[in-house]
mmCIF file of C-alpha atoms and ligand atoms in Angstrom:
data_model
loop_
_atom_site.group_PDB
_atom_site.id
_atom_site.type_symbol
_atom_site.label_atom_id
_atom_site.label_comp_id
_atom_site.label_asym_id
_atom_site.label_seq_id
_atom_site.Cartn_x
_atom_site.Cartn_y
_atom_site.Cartn_z
ATOM 1 C CA UNK A 74 12.484 -1.029 -25.471
ATOM 2 C CA UNK A 75 16.252 -0.925 -24.960
ATOM 3 C CA UNK A 76 17.014 -2.169 -21.506
ATOM 4 C CA UNK A 77 18.992 0.159 -19.267
ATOM 5 C CA UNK A 78 22.113 -1.483 -17.926
ATOM 6 C CA UNK A 79 22.809 0.366 -14.709
ATOM 7 C CA UNK A 80 20.755 -0.104 -11.566
ATOM 8 C CA UNK A 81 20.278 3.670 -11.271
ATOM 9 C CA UNK A 82 18.902 4.014 -14.798
ATOM 10 C CA UNK A 83 16.637 0.983 -14.448
ATOM 11 C CA UNK A 84 15.389 2.211 -11.088
ATOM 12 C CA UNK A 85 14.693 5.660 -12.485
ATOM 13 C CA UNK A 86 12.667 4.058 -15.259
ATOM 14 C CA UNK A 87 10.438 2.411 -12.666
ATOM 15 C CA UNK A 88 10.186 5.505 -10.469
ATOM 16 C CA UNK A 89 9.209 7.665 -13.466
ATOM 17 C CA UNK A 90 5.896 5.792 -13.507
ATOM 18 C CA UNK A 91 5.140 7.166 -10.062
ATOM 19 C CA UNK A 92 6.575 10.631 -10.685
ATOM 20 C CA UNK A 93 4.635 11.086 -13.939
ATOM 21 C CA UNK A 94 1.548 9.201 -12.832
ATOM 22 C CA UNK A 95 -1.035 11.896 -13.537
ATOM 23 C CA UNK A 96 0.244 12.718 -17.022
ATOM 24 C CA UNK A 97 0.660 9.043 -17.958
ATOM 25 C CA UNK A 98 -2.816 8.138 -16.774
ATOM 26 C CA UNK A 99 -4.413 11.124 -18.490
ATOM 27 C CA UNK A 100 -2.678 10.178 -21.753
ATOM 28 C CA UNK A 101 -4.113 6.643 -21.931
ATOM 29 C CA UNK A 102 -7.322 5.939 -23.843
ATOM 30 C CA UNK A 103 -8.593 3.269 -21.476
ATOM 31 C CA UNK A 104 -11.066 4.191 -18.745
ATOM 32 C CA UNK A 105 -9.425 4.944 -15.404
ATOM 33 C CA UNK A 106 -10.840 3.869 -12.036
ATOM 34 C CA UNK A 107 -9.241 5.044 -8.806
ATOM 35 C CA UNK A 108 -9.070 3.345 -5.411
ATOM 36 C CA UNK A 109 -8.009 4.281 -1.897
ATOM 37 C CA UNK A 110 -7.292 0.884 -0.348
ATOM 38 C CA UNK A 111 -4.987 -1.940 -1.428
ATOM 39 C CA UNK A 112 -7.837 -4.323 -0.581
ATOM 40 C CA UNK A 113 -9.402 -3.211 -3.879
ATOM 41 C CA UNK A 114 -9.345 -6.066 -6.424
ATOM 42 C CA UNK A 115 -7.360 -4.480 -9.243
ATOM 43 C CA UNK A 116 -7.771 -7.702 -11.256
ATOM 44 C CA UNK A 117 -11.496 -7.103 -11.706
ATOM 45 C CA UNK A 118 -10.992 -3.540 -12.913
ATOM 46 C CA UNK A 119 -8.287 -4.685 -15.328
ATOM 47 C CA UNK A 120 -10.509 -7.484 -16.636
ATOM 48 C CA UNK A 121 -13.164 -4.847 -17.392
ATOM 49 C CA UNK A 122 -10.645 -2.941 -19.512
ATOM 50 C CA UNK A 123 -10.054 -0.182 -16.930
ATOM 51 C CA UNK A 124 -6.796 1.044 -15.408
ATOM 52 C CA UNK A 125 -6.918 0.799 -11.610
ATOM 53 C CA UNK A 126 -4.805 3.501 -9.944
ATOM 54 C CA UNK A 127 -4.376 4.461 -6.314
ATOM 55 C CA UNK A 128 -5.205 7.918 -5.023
ATOM 56 C CA UNK A 129 -2.138 9.121 -3.134
ATOM 57 C CA UNK A 130 -3.418 12.364 -1.662
ATOM 58 C CA UNK A 131 -0.136 14.072 -2.531
ATOM 59 C CA UNK A 132 -1.591 16.483 -5.106
ATOM 60 C CA UNK A 133 -4.092 18.140 -2.805
ATOM 61 C CA UNK A 134 -3.446 21.868 -2.705
ATOM 62 C CA UNK A 135 -6.384 22.787 -0.482
ATOM 63 C CA UNK A 136 -7.142 20.336 2.355
ATOM 64 C CA UNK A 137 -9.254 23.073 3.956
ATOM 65 C CA UNK A 138 -11.858 22.522 1.250
ATOM 66 C CA UNK A 139 -12.087 18.875 2.340
ATOM 67 C CA UNK A 140 -12.345 19.919 6.000
ATOM 68 C CA UNK A 141 -15.407 21.960 5.067
ATOM 69 C CA UNK A 142 -17.113 18.720 4.048
ATOM 70 C CA UNK A 143 -15.730 16.224 6.553
ATOM 71 C CA UNK A 144 -14.517 18.248 9.536
ATOM 72 C CA UNK A 145 -11.002 18.520 10.898
ATOM 73 C CA UNK A 146 -10.893 15.273 12.858
ATOM 74 C CA UNK A 147 -10.238 13.058 9.848
ATOM 75 C CA UNK A 148 -6.917 11.513 8.944
ATOM 76 C CA UNK A 149 -4.991 13.656 6.521
ATOM 77 C CA UNK A 150 -4.787 10.875 3.898
ATOM 78 C CA UNK A 151 -8.573 10.903 3.566
ATOM 79 C CA UNK A 152 -8.725 14.706 3.644
ATOM 80 C CA UNK A 153 -6.016 14.929 0.990
ATOM 81 C CA UNK A 154 -7.772 12.417 -1.286
ATOM 82 C CA UNK A 155 -11.003 14.380 -1.025
ATOM 83 C CA UNK A 156 -9.013 17.584 -1.621
ATOM 84 C CA UNK A 157 -7.696 16.039 -4.837
ATOM 85 C CA UNK A 158 -11.216 15.076 -5.904
ATOM 86 C CA UNK A 159 -12.587 18.552 -5.186
ATOM 87 C CA UNK A 160 -9.732 20.136 -7.128
ATOM 88 C CA UNK A 161 -10.359 17.912 -10.157
ATOM 89 C CA UNK A 162 -6.920 16.298 -9.977
ATOM 90 C CA UNK A 163 -8.469 13.039 -11.192
ATOM 91 C CA UNK A 164 -10.651 14.638 -13.834
ATOM 92 C CA UNK A 165 -9.552 11.856 -16.208
ATOM 93 C CA UNK A 166 -11.125 9.148 -14.002
ATOM 94 C CA UNK A 167 -14.524 7.560 -14.563
ATOM 95 C CA UNK A 168 -15.007 6.428 -10.991
ATOM 96 C CA UNK A 169 -13.361 5.624 -7.675
ATOM 97 C CA UNK A 170 -13.934 2.323 -5.881
ATOM 98 C CA UNK A 171 -14.115 2.549 -2.098
ATOM 99 C CA UNK A 172 -13.844 -0.692 -0.165
ATOM 100 C CA UNK A 173 -14.959 -0.567 3.443
ATOM 101 C CA UNK A 174 -11.395 -0.494 4.752
ATOM 102 C CA UNK A 175 -12.054 1.937 7.619
ATOM 103 C CA UNK A 176 -14.817 4.288 8.743
ATOM 104 C CA UNK A 177 -13.061 7.348 7.383
ATOM 105 C CA UNK A 178 -12.823 5.884 3.906
ATOM 106 C CA UNK A 179 -16.500 4.991 4.144
ATOM 107 C CA UNK A 180 -17.295 8.636 4.901
ATOM 108 C CA UNK A 181 -14.998 9.604 2.052
ATOM 109 C CA UNK A 182 -17.121 7.479 -0.291
ATOM 110 C CA UNK A 183 -20.325 9.177 0.872
ATOM 111 C CA UNK A 184 -18.830 12.627 0.496
ATOM 112 C CA UNK A 185 -17.221 11.888 -2.848
ATOM 113 C CA UNK A 186 -20.609 10.793 -4.192
ATOM 114 C CA UNK A 187 -22.070 14.215 -3.417
ATOM 115 C CA UNK A 188 -19.147 16.587 -3.800
ATOM 116 C CA UNK A 189 -17.141 15.330 -6.782
ATOM 117 C CA UNK A 190 -19.271 15.567 -9.927
ATOM 118 C CA UNK A 191 -18.344 13.650 -13.044
ATOM 119 C CA UNK A 192 -16.515 10.915 -11.176
ATOM 120 C CA UNK A 193 -18.691 8.143 -9.840
ATOM 121 C CA UNK A 194 -18.081 6.459 -6.500
ATOM 122 C CA UNK A 195 -18.647 2.744 -6.045
ATOM 123 C CA UNK A 196 -18.658 0.996 -2.697
ATOM 124 C CA UNK A 197 -17.609 -2.573 -1.891
ATOM 125 C CA UNK A 198 -18.179 -4.128 1.537
ATOM 126 C CA UNK A 199 -15.037 -5.686 3.016
ATOM 127 C CA UNK A 200 -15.342 -8.288 5.793
ATOM 128 C CA UNK A 201 -12.863 -7.907 8.619
ATOM 129 C CA UNK A 202 -11.966 -11.578 8.879
ATOM 130 C CA UNK A 203 -11.228 -14.425 6.471
ATOM 131 C CA UNK A 204 -13.779 -17.046 7.506
ATOM 132 C CA UNK A 205 -15.382 -19.173 4.753
ATOM 133 C CA UNK A 206 -18.611 -17.194 5.190
ATOM 134 C CA UNK A 207 -16.758 -13.871 4.802
ATOM 135 C CA UNK A 208 -14.956 -15.108 1.705
ATOM 136 C CA UNK A 209 -18.225 -16.169 0.147
ATOM 137 C CA UNK A 210 -19.821 -12.815 1.046
ATOM 138 C CA UNK A 211 -16.853 -10.887 -0.390
ATOM 139 C CA UNK A 212 -16.996 -12.928 -3.600
ATOM 140 C CA UNK A 213 -20.645 -11.829 -3.868
ATOM 141 C CA UNK A 214 -19.557 -8.206 -3.490
ATOM 142 C CA UNK A 215 -17.009 -8.696 -6.259
ATOM 143 C CA UNK A 216 -19.655 -10.162 -8.555
ATOM 144 C CA UNK A 217 -21.783 -7.075 -7.930
ATOM 145 C CA UNK A 218 -18.810 -4.906 -8.887
ATOM 146 C CA UNK A 219 -18.352 -6.970 -12.055
ATOM 147 C CA UNK A 220 -21.990 -6.401 -13.035
ATOM 148 C CA UNK A 221 -21.590 -2.684 -12.476
ATOM 149 C CA UNK A 222 -18.481 -2.603 -14.657
ATOM 150 C CA UNK A 223 -20.200 -4.640 -17.369
ATOM 151 C CA UNK A 224 -23.067 -2.160 -17.463
ATOM 152 C CA UNK A 225 -20.764 0.820 -17.442
ATOM 153 C CA UNK A 226 -18.420 -0.408 -20.165
ATOM 154 C CA UNK A 227 -20.847 -2.555 -22.162
ATOM 155 C CA UNK A 228 -18.675 -5.638 -22.151
ATOM 156 C CA UNK A 229 -18.710 -9.019 -20.504
ATOM 157 C CA UNK A 230 -16.076 -9.549 -17.830
ATOM 158 C CA UNK A 231 -15.551 -13.232 -18.478
ATOM 159 C CA UNK A 232 -13.407 -15.919 -16.909
ATOM 160 C CA UNK A 233 -10.672 -15.624 -19.509
ATOM 161 C CA UNK A 234 -10.265 -11.861 -18.930
ATOM 162 C CA UNK A 235 -10.179 -12.418 -15.175
ATOM 163 C CA UNK A 236 -7.534 -15.134 -15.484
ATOM 164 C CA UNK A 237 -5.425 -12.908 -17.691
ATOM 165 C CA UNK A 238 -5.700 -10.016 -15.198
ATOM 166 C CA UNK A 239 -4.774 -12.359 -12.331
ATOM 167 C CA UNK A 240 -1.675 -13.437 -14.257
ATOM 168 C CA UNK A 241 -0.589 -9.824 -14.838
ATOM 169 C CA UNK A 242 -1.063 -8.870 -11.181
ATOM 170 C CA UNK A 243 0.633 -12.046 -9.962
ATOM 171 C CA UNK A 244 3.564 -11.173 -12.216
ATOM 172 C CA UNK A 245 3.777 -7.745 -10.532
ATOM 173 C CA UNK A 246 3.768 -9.410 -7.103
ATOM 174 C CA UNK A 247 6.402 -11.925 -8.134
ATOM 175 C CA UNK A 248 8.745 -9.224 -9.467
ATOM 176 C CA UNK A 249 8.385 -7.098 -6.362
ATOM 177 C CA UNK A 250 8.915 -10.075 -4.089
ATOM 178 C CA UNK A 251 12.118 -10.872 -5.978
ATOM 179 C CA UNK A 252 13.395 -7.345 -5.440
ATOM 180 C CA UNK A 253 12.465 -7.487 -1.778
ATOM 181 C CA UNK A 254 14.193 -10.862 -1.284
ATOM 182 C CA UNK A 255 17.556 -9.131 -1.203
ATOM 183 C CA UNK A 256 16.464 -7.199 1.903
ATOM 184 C CA UNK A 257 16.001 -10.455 3.770
ATOM 185 C CA UNK A 258 19.486 -11.641 2.911
ATOM 186 C CA UNK A 259 21.536 -8.522 3.488
ATOM 187 C CA UNK A 260 21.697 -4.769 3.168
ATOM 188 C CA UNK A 261 19.038 -3.299 0.855
ATOM 189 C CA UNK A 262 20.127 -2.101 -2.568
ATOM 190 C CA UNK A 263 17.414 0.562 -2.517
ATOM 191 C CA UNK A 264 16.775 3.164 0.132
ATOM 192 C CA UNK A 265 13.583 2.828 2.129
ATOM 193 C CA UNK A 266 11.966 5.662 0.193
ATOM 194 C CA UNK A 267 13.008 4.206 -3.158
ATOM 195 C CA UNK A 268 11.329 0.940 -2.170
ATOM 196 C CA UNK A 269 8.149 2.825 -1.249
ATOM 197 C CA UNK A 270 8.264 4.702 -4.563
ATOM 198 C CA UNK A 271 8.583 1.381 -6.438
ATOM 199 C CA UNK A 272 5.356 0.203 -4.790
ATOM 200 C CA UNK A 273 3.689 3.493 -5.651
ATOM 201 C CA UNK A 274 4.802 3.018 -9.262
ATOM 202 C CA UNK A 275 3.028 -0.368 -9.245
ATOM 203 C CA UNK A 276 -0.176 1.312 -8.066
ATOM 204 C CA UNK A 277 -0.389 3.557 -11.121
ATOM 205 C CA UNK A 278 -2.197 0.622 -12.733
ATOM 206 C CA UNK A 279 0.025 0.622 -15.831
ATOM 207 C CA UNK A 280 0.760 -3.040 -15.219
ATOM 208 C CA UNK A 281 2.495 -4.034 -18.427
ATOM 209 C CA UNK A 282 4.729 -0.950 -18.334
ATOM 210 C CA UNK A 283 5.523 -1.594 -14.697
ATOM 211 C CA UNK A 284 6.216 -5.295 -15.166
ATOM 212 C CA UNK A 285 8.558 -4.593 -18.077
ATOM 213 C CA UNK A 286 10.497 -1.926 -16.199
ATOM 214 C CA UNK A 287 10.666 -4.021 -13.026
ATOM 215 C CA UNK A 288 12.030 -6.986 -14.970
ATOM 216 C CA UNK A 289 14.744 -4.687 -16.350
ATOM 217 C CA UNK A 290 15.539 -3.465 -12.830
ATOM 218 C CA UNK A 291 15.860 -7.050 -11.605
ATOM 219 C CA UNK A 292 18.130 -7.854 -14.543
ATOM 220 C CA UNK A 293 20.296 -4.899 -13.582
ATOM 221 C CA UNK A 294 20.495 -6.028 -9.958
ATOM 222 C CA UNK A 295 21.001 -9.739 -10.765
ATOM 223 C CA UNK A 296 24.762 -9.750 -10.732
ATOM 224 C CA UNK A 297 24.971 -7.284 -7.878
ATOM 225 C CA UNK A 298 26.419 -8.675 -4.664
ATOM 226 C CA UNK A 299 24.782 -7.598 -1.374
ATOM 227 C CA UNK A 300 26.258 -4.301 -0.190
ATOM 228 C CA UNK A 301 29.476 -4.790 1.673
ATOM 229 C CA UNK A 302 30.343 -3.215 4.978
ATOM 230 C CA UNK A 303 29.328 -3.592 8.550
ATOM 231 C CA UNK A 304 25.780 -4.834 9.051
ATOM 232 C CA UNK A 305 23.596 -1.876 9.924
ATOM 233 C CA UNK A 306 20.736 -1.585 12.373
ATOM 234 C CA UNK A 307 17.620 -2.971 10.666
ATOM 235 C CA UNK A 308 14.350 -1.047 10.947
ATOM 236 C CA UNK A 309 10.792 -1.966 10.013
ATOM 237 C CA UNK A 310 8.119 0.708 9.476
ATOM 238 C CA UNK A 311 4.466 -0.074 10.113
ATOM 239 C CA UNK A 312 1.188 1.726 10.748
ATOM 240 C CA UNK A 313 -1.053 4.101 8.766
ATOM 241 C CA UNK A 314 -0.797 5.228 5.155
ATOM 242 C CA UNK A 315 2.883 6.168 4.900
ATOM 243 C CA UNK A 316 4.692 8.155 2.234
ATOM 244 C CA UNK A 317 7.138 10.215 4.255
ATOM 245 C CA UNK A 318 10.515 10.629 2.525
ATOM 246 C CA UNK A 319 11.754 12.997 5.246
ATOM 247 C CA UNK A 320 11.192 10.439 8.011
ATOM 248 C CA UNK A 321 12.882 7.651 6.060
ATOM 249 C CA UNK A 322 15.791 9.965 5.331
ATOM 250 C CA UNK A 323 16.215 10.754 9.046
ATOM 251 C CA UNK A 324 16.133 7.038 9.929
ATOM 252 C CA UNK A 325 18.759 6.193 7.315
ATOM 253 C CA UNK A 326 20.921 9.213 8.180
ATOM 254 C CA UNK A 327 21.408 7.700 11.632
ATOM 255 C CA UNK A 328 23.153 4.749 9.966
ATOM 256 C CA UNK A 329 20.186 2.369 10.053
ATOM 257 C CA UNK A 330 18.580 0.601 7.073
ATOM 258 C CA UNK A 331 14.837 0.473 6.481
ATOM 259 C CA UNK A 332 14.682 -3.194 5.482
ATOM 260 C CA UNK A 333 10.934 -3.706 5.522
ATOM 261 C CA UNK A 334 7.829 -1.521 5.306
ATOM 262 C CA UNK A 335 4.776 -3.317 6.656
ATOM 263 C CA UNK A 336 2.430 -0.755 5.128
ATOM 264 C CA UNK A 337 0.166 -0.392 2.107
ATOM 265 C CA UNK A 338 3.018 1.266 0.203
ATOM 266 C CA UNK A 339 5.222 -1.654 1.219
ATOM 267 C CA UNK A 340 5.049 -5.428 1.534
ATOM 268 C CA UNK A 341 1.314 -5.421 2.257
ATOM 269 C CA UNK A 342 0.705 -4.472 -1.371
ATOM 270 C CA UNK A 343 2.578 -7.328 -3.014
ATOM 271 C CA UNK A 344 2.547 -10.261 -0.567
ATOM 272 C CA UNK A 345 1.265 -13.656 -1.672
ATOM 273 C CA UNK A 346 -0.334 -14.539 -4.983
ATOM 274 C CA UNK A 347 -3.768 -15.368 -6.303
ATOM 275 C CA UNK A 348 -4.319 -19.050 -6.996
ATOM 276 C CA UNK A 349 -4.529 -19.199 -10.823
ATOM 277 C CA UNK A 350 -6.136 -22.651 -10.773
ATOM 278 C CA UNK A 351 -9.163 -21.731 -8.672
ATOM 279 C CA UNK A 352 -12.399 -20.189 -9.984
ATOM 280 C CA UNK A 353 -11.252 -16.567 -10.583
ATOM 281 C CA UNK A 354 -13.738 -14.570 -8.475
ATOM 282 C CA UNK A 355 -13.442 -16.974 -5.531
ATOM 283 C CA UNK A 356 -9.645 -16.926 -5.863
ATOM 284 C CA UNK A 357 -9.573 -13.116 -5.852
ATOM 285 C CA UNK A 358 -11.842 -12.974 -2.776
ATOM 286 C CA UNK A 359 -9.698 -15.551 -0.946
ATOM 287 C CA UNK A 360 -6.496 -13.679 -1.715
ATOM 288 C CA UNK A 361 -7.643 -10.254 -0.571
ATOM 289 C CA UNK A 362 -9.154 -11.517 2.674
ATOM 290 C CA UNK A 363 -6.262 -13.823 3.532
ATOM 291 C CA UNK A 364 -3.619 -11.154 2.976
ATOM 292 C CA UNK A 365 -5.597 -8.608 4.982
ATOM 293 C CA UNK A 366 -3.376 -7.861 7.969
ATOM 294 C CA UNK A 367 -4.032 -4.156 8.480
ATOM 295 C CA UNK A 368 -5.232 -2.485 11.686
ATOM 296 C CA UNK A 369 -8.768 -2.803 10.393
ATOM 297 C CA UNK A 370 -8.672 -6.612 10.788
ATOM 298 C CA UNK A 371 -10.947 -7.510 13.684
ATOM 299 C CA UNK A 372 -8.474 -9.890 15.327
ATOM 300 C CA UNK A 373 -5.321 -7.885 16.088
ATOM 301 C CA UNK A 374 -3.404 -11.121 16.704
ATOM 302 C CA UNK A 375 -3.638 -11.873 12.960
ATOM 303 C CA UNK A 376 -1.856 -8.591 12.301
ATOM 304 C CA UNK A 377 0.599 -9.282 15.092
ATOM 305 C CA UNK A 378 1.517 -12.769 13.877
ATOM 306 C CA UNK A 379 2.154 -11.311 10.439
ATOM 307 C CA UNK A 380 4.405 -8.657 12.000
ATOM 308 C CA UNK A 381 6.336 -11.296 13.939
ATOM 309 C CA UNK A 382 6.911 -13.250 10.722
ATOM 310 C CA UNK A 383 8.325 -10.123 9.081
ATOM 311 C CA UNK A 384 10.506 -9.346 12.106
ATOM 312 C CA UNK A 385 12.004 -12.834 11.835
ATOM 313 C CA UNK A 386 12.336 -12.971 8.040
ATOM 314 C CA UNK A 387 13.966 -9.545 7.764
ATOM 315 C CA UNK A 388 15.964 -9.877 10.989
ATOM 316 C CA UNK A 389 14.528 -6.578 12.201
ATOM 317 C CA UNK A 390 16.169 -4.836 15.172
ATOM 318 C CA UNK A 391 13.669 -1.994 15.778
ATOM 319 C CA UNK A 392 10.188 -0.953 14.757
ATOM 320 C CA UNK A 393 8.922 2.520 13.939
ATOM 321 C CA UNK A 394 5.138 2.659 14.302
ATOM 322 C CA UNK A 395 3.723 5.613 12.398
ATOM 323 C CA UNK A 396 0.121 6.743 12.832
ATOM 324 C CA UNK A 397 -1.577 9.565 11.018
ATOM 325 C CA UNK A 398 -3.426 11.861 13.408
ATOM 326 C CA UNK A 399 -7.036 10.678 13.848
ATOM 327 C CA UNK A 400 -6.254 7.255 12.335
ATOM 328 C CA UNK A 401 -8.324 5.501 14.988
ATOM 329 C CA UNK A 402 -7.676 1.973 13.780
ATOM 330 C CA UNK A 403 -3.887 2.239 14.023
ATOM 331 C CA UNK A 404 -3.977 4.341 17.186
ATOM 332 C CA UNK A 405 -6.265 1.797 18.829
ATOM 333 C CA UNK A 406 -3.972 -1.123 17.959
ATOM 334 C CA UNK A 407 -0.773 0.532 19.132
ATOM 335 C CA UNK A 408 -0.840 -0.086 22.939
ATOM 336 C CA UNK A 409 -1.426 -3.818 22.399
ATOM 337 C CA UNK A 410 1.199 -4.090 19.684
ATOM 338 C CA UNK A 411 3.726 -2.148 21.776
ATOM 339 C CA UNK A 412 3.183 -4.492 24.714
ATOM 340 C CA UNK A 413 3.608 -7.592 22.566
ATOM 341 C CA UNK A 414 6.731 -6.237 20.872
ATOM 342 C CA UNK A 415 8.247 -5.361 24.207
ATOM 343 C CA UNK A 416 7.551 -8.869 25.513
ATOM 344 C CA UNK A 417 9.799 -10.005 22.661
ATOM 345 C CA UNK A 418 12.308 -7.282 23.488
ATOM 346 C CA UNK A 419 11.754 -5.503 20.150
ATOM 347 C CA UNK A 420 12.232 -1.733 20.638
ATOM 348 C CA UNK A 421 9.441 0.347 19.142
ATOM 349 C CA UNK A 422 9.101 4.093 18.587
ATOM 350 C CA UNK A 423 5.673 5.635 18.094
ATOM 351 C CA UNK A 424 5.370 8.644 15.771
ATOM 352 C CA UNK A 425 2.192 10.550 15.028
ATOM 353 C CA UNK A 426 2.134 12.840 12.006
ATOM 354 C CA UNK A 427 0.304 14.284 9.037
ATOM 355 C CA UNK A 428 0.181 13.003 5.476
ATOM 356 C CA UNK A 429 1.626 16.173 3.976
ATOM 357 C CA UNK A 430 3.644 18.421 6.264
ATOM 358 C CA UNK A 431 4.674 16.422 9.316
ATOM 359 C CA UNK A 432 6.888 18.508 11.634
ATOM 360 C CA UNK A 433 10.170 16.772 10.872
ATOM 361 C CA UNK A 434 12.359 18.807 13.256
ATOM 362 C CA UNK A 435 10.882 17.360 16.453
ATOM 363 C CA UNK A 436 10.563 13.881 14.955
ATOM 364 C CA UNK A 437 14.201 13.937 13.881
ATOM 365 C CA UNK A 438 15.390 14.326 17.449
ATOM 366 C CA UNK A 439 13.139 11.514 18.655
ATOM 367 C CA UNK A 440 14.305 9.132 15.932
ATOM 368 C CA UNK A 441 17.969 9.917 16.585
ATOM 369 C CA UNK A 442 17.499 9.469 20.326
ATOM 370 C CA UNK A 443 15.729 6.177 19.740
ATOM 371 C CA UNK A 444 18.069 4.663 17.167
ATOM 372 C CA UNK A 445 21.577 5.918 17.766
ATOM 373 C CA UNK A 446 22.192 4.352 21.213
ATOM 374 C CA UNK A 447 21.309 0.947 19.742
ATOM 375 C CA UNK A 448 24.316 0.891 17.462
ATOM 376 C CA UNK A 449 26.830 0.400 20.262
HETATM 377 S S1 SF4 B 505 -4.703 6.316 7.625
HETATM 378 FE FE1 SF4 B 505 -6.092 5.290 9.054
HETATM 379 S S2 SF4 B 505 -7.998 6.490 9.102
HETATM 380 FE FE2 SF4 B 505 -6.806 7.119 7.303
HETATM 381 S S3 SF4 B 505 -7.579 5.910 5.647
HETATM 382 FE FE3 SF4 B 505 -5.826 4.773 6.472
HETATM 383 S S4 SF4 B 505 -6.678 3.393 8.059
HETATM 384 FE FE4 SF4 B 505 -8.270 4.922 7.539
#
């Protein structure tokens, strides 16, 4: 492949993987297995010869169909994913893996099993802490998943294949961490939404394509100095599933930079690395439990300490906490997190919205009122 030379062209190459995700996935011969949580061990699916891709919920044309099955008091990410399943958007997929990341995704698994024919649903228990016992239990769950994949695809998922898959996924993490490093040092080269779209591109599961295009993007940015100009107000986004270009645009139109997204479409996806020298299944289990800092973690202080580290590393000025309606886990955490942020004098704005179709007009005013006075 000829490497693009400009940052824009290289970036577009990466973002095309997200934009064209359905067509690209449908065009590959390998089996495809979806997932709805970044706690899903992609390495194991890759080692079994499958392509692990994330369901984004953005192609659901009829969420009402999903409401018929689940009811209206579900978060709109879950409803949209079920809507996609019902509409056959992922007709190319063999199965979807559901890890027990929250109650709503557990209900999604149960419903998917009954309502989406031709696409199996597999469930993996996910402990909500990272004790030695939990790691050992989770490793057992992963071995069960491996056996299921071996039966399904008639191949042995051996140590060598697992090590190779770990190396490919670690390479993805390393490349994304390199891109993100610039945000710690100065003004981001990418907009907040571009950064989110880069993560989404990584979750298409086309790892080698992604790694190649990301390496080209890093090459293109290598000689680029941090953006000049007055330092801008630095914002971190956190909370529920977040893919809201309109909100990011409003934040950045005020003159602020989104320097860090502590979400599954942000740093949570690519933090850390799997120890390549450990026994592969144990190493995968350790990694996913240790990096688990979402609202579903039983000890909120683990999540909070992780947030404080990000606030320090990215020199964050303000936090925007976004919760999808009915996202109990994030809504439940918010009062405690708000109190702790305020003790540290970190301003925080709470926004509640929908996955597709948040009312941006009212949110725009609130964001402007929150951010603009802080610039002076
Ligand atoms: S947005 Fe909240 S309720 Fe919905 S899937 Fe994520 S954690 Fe679960």
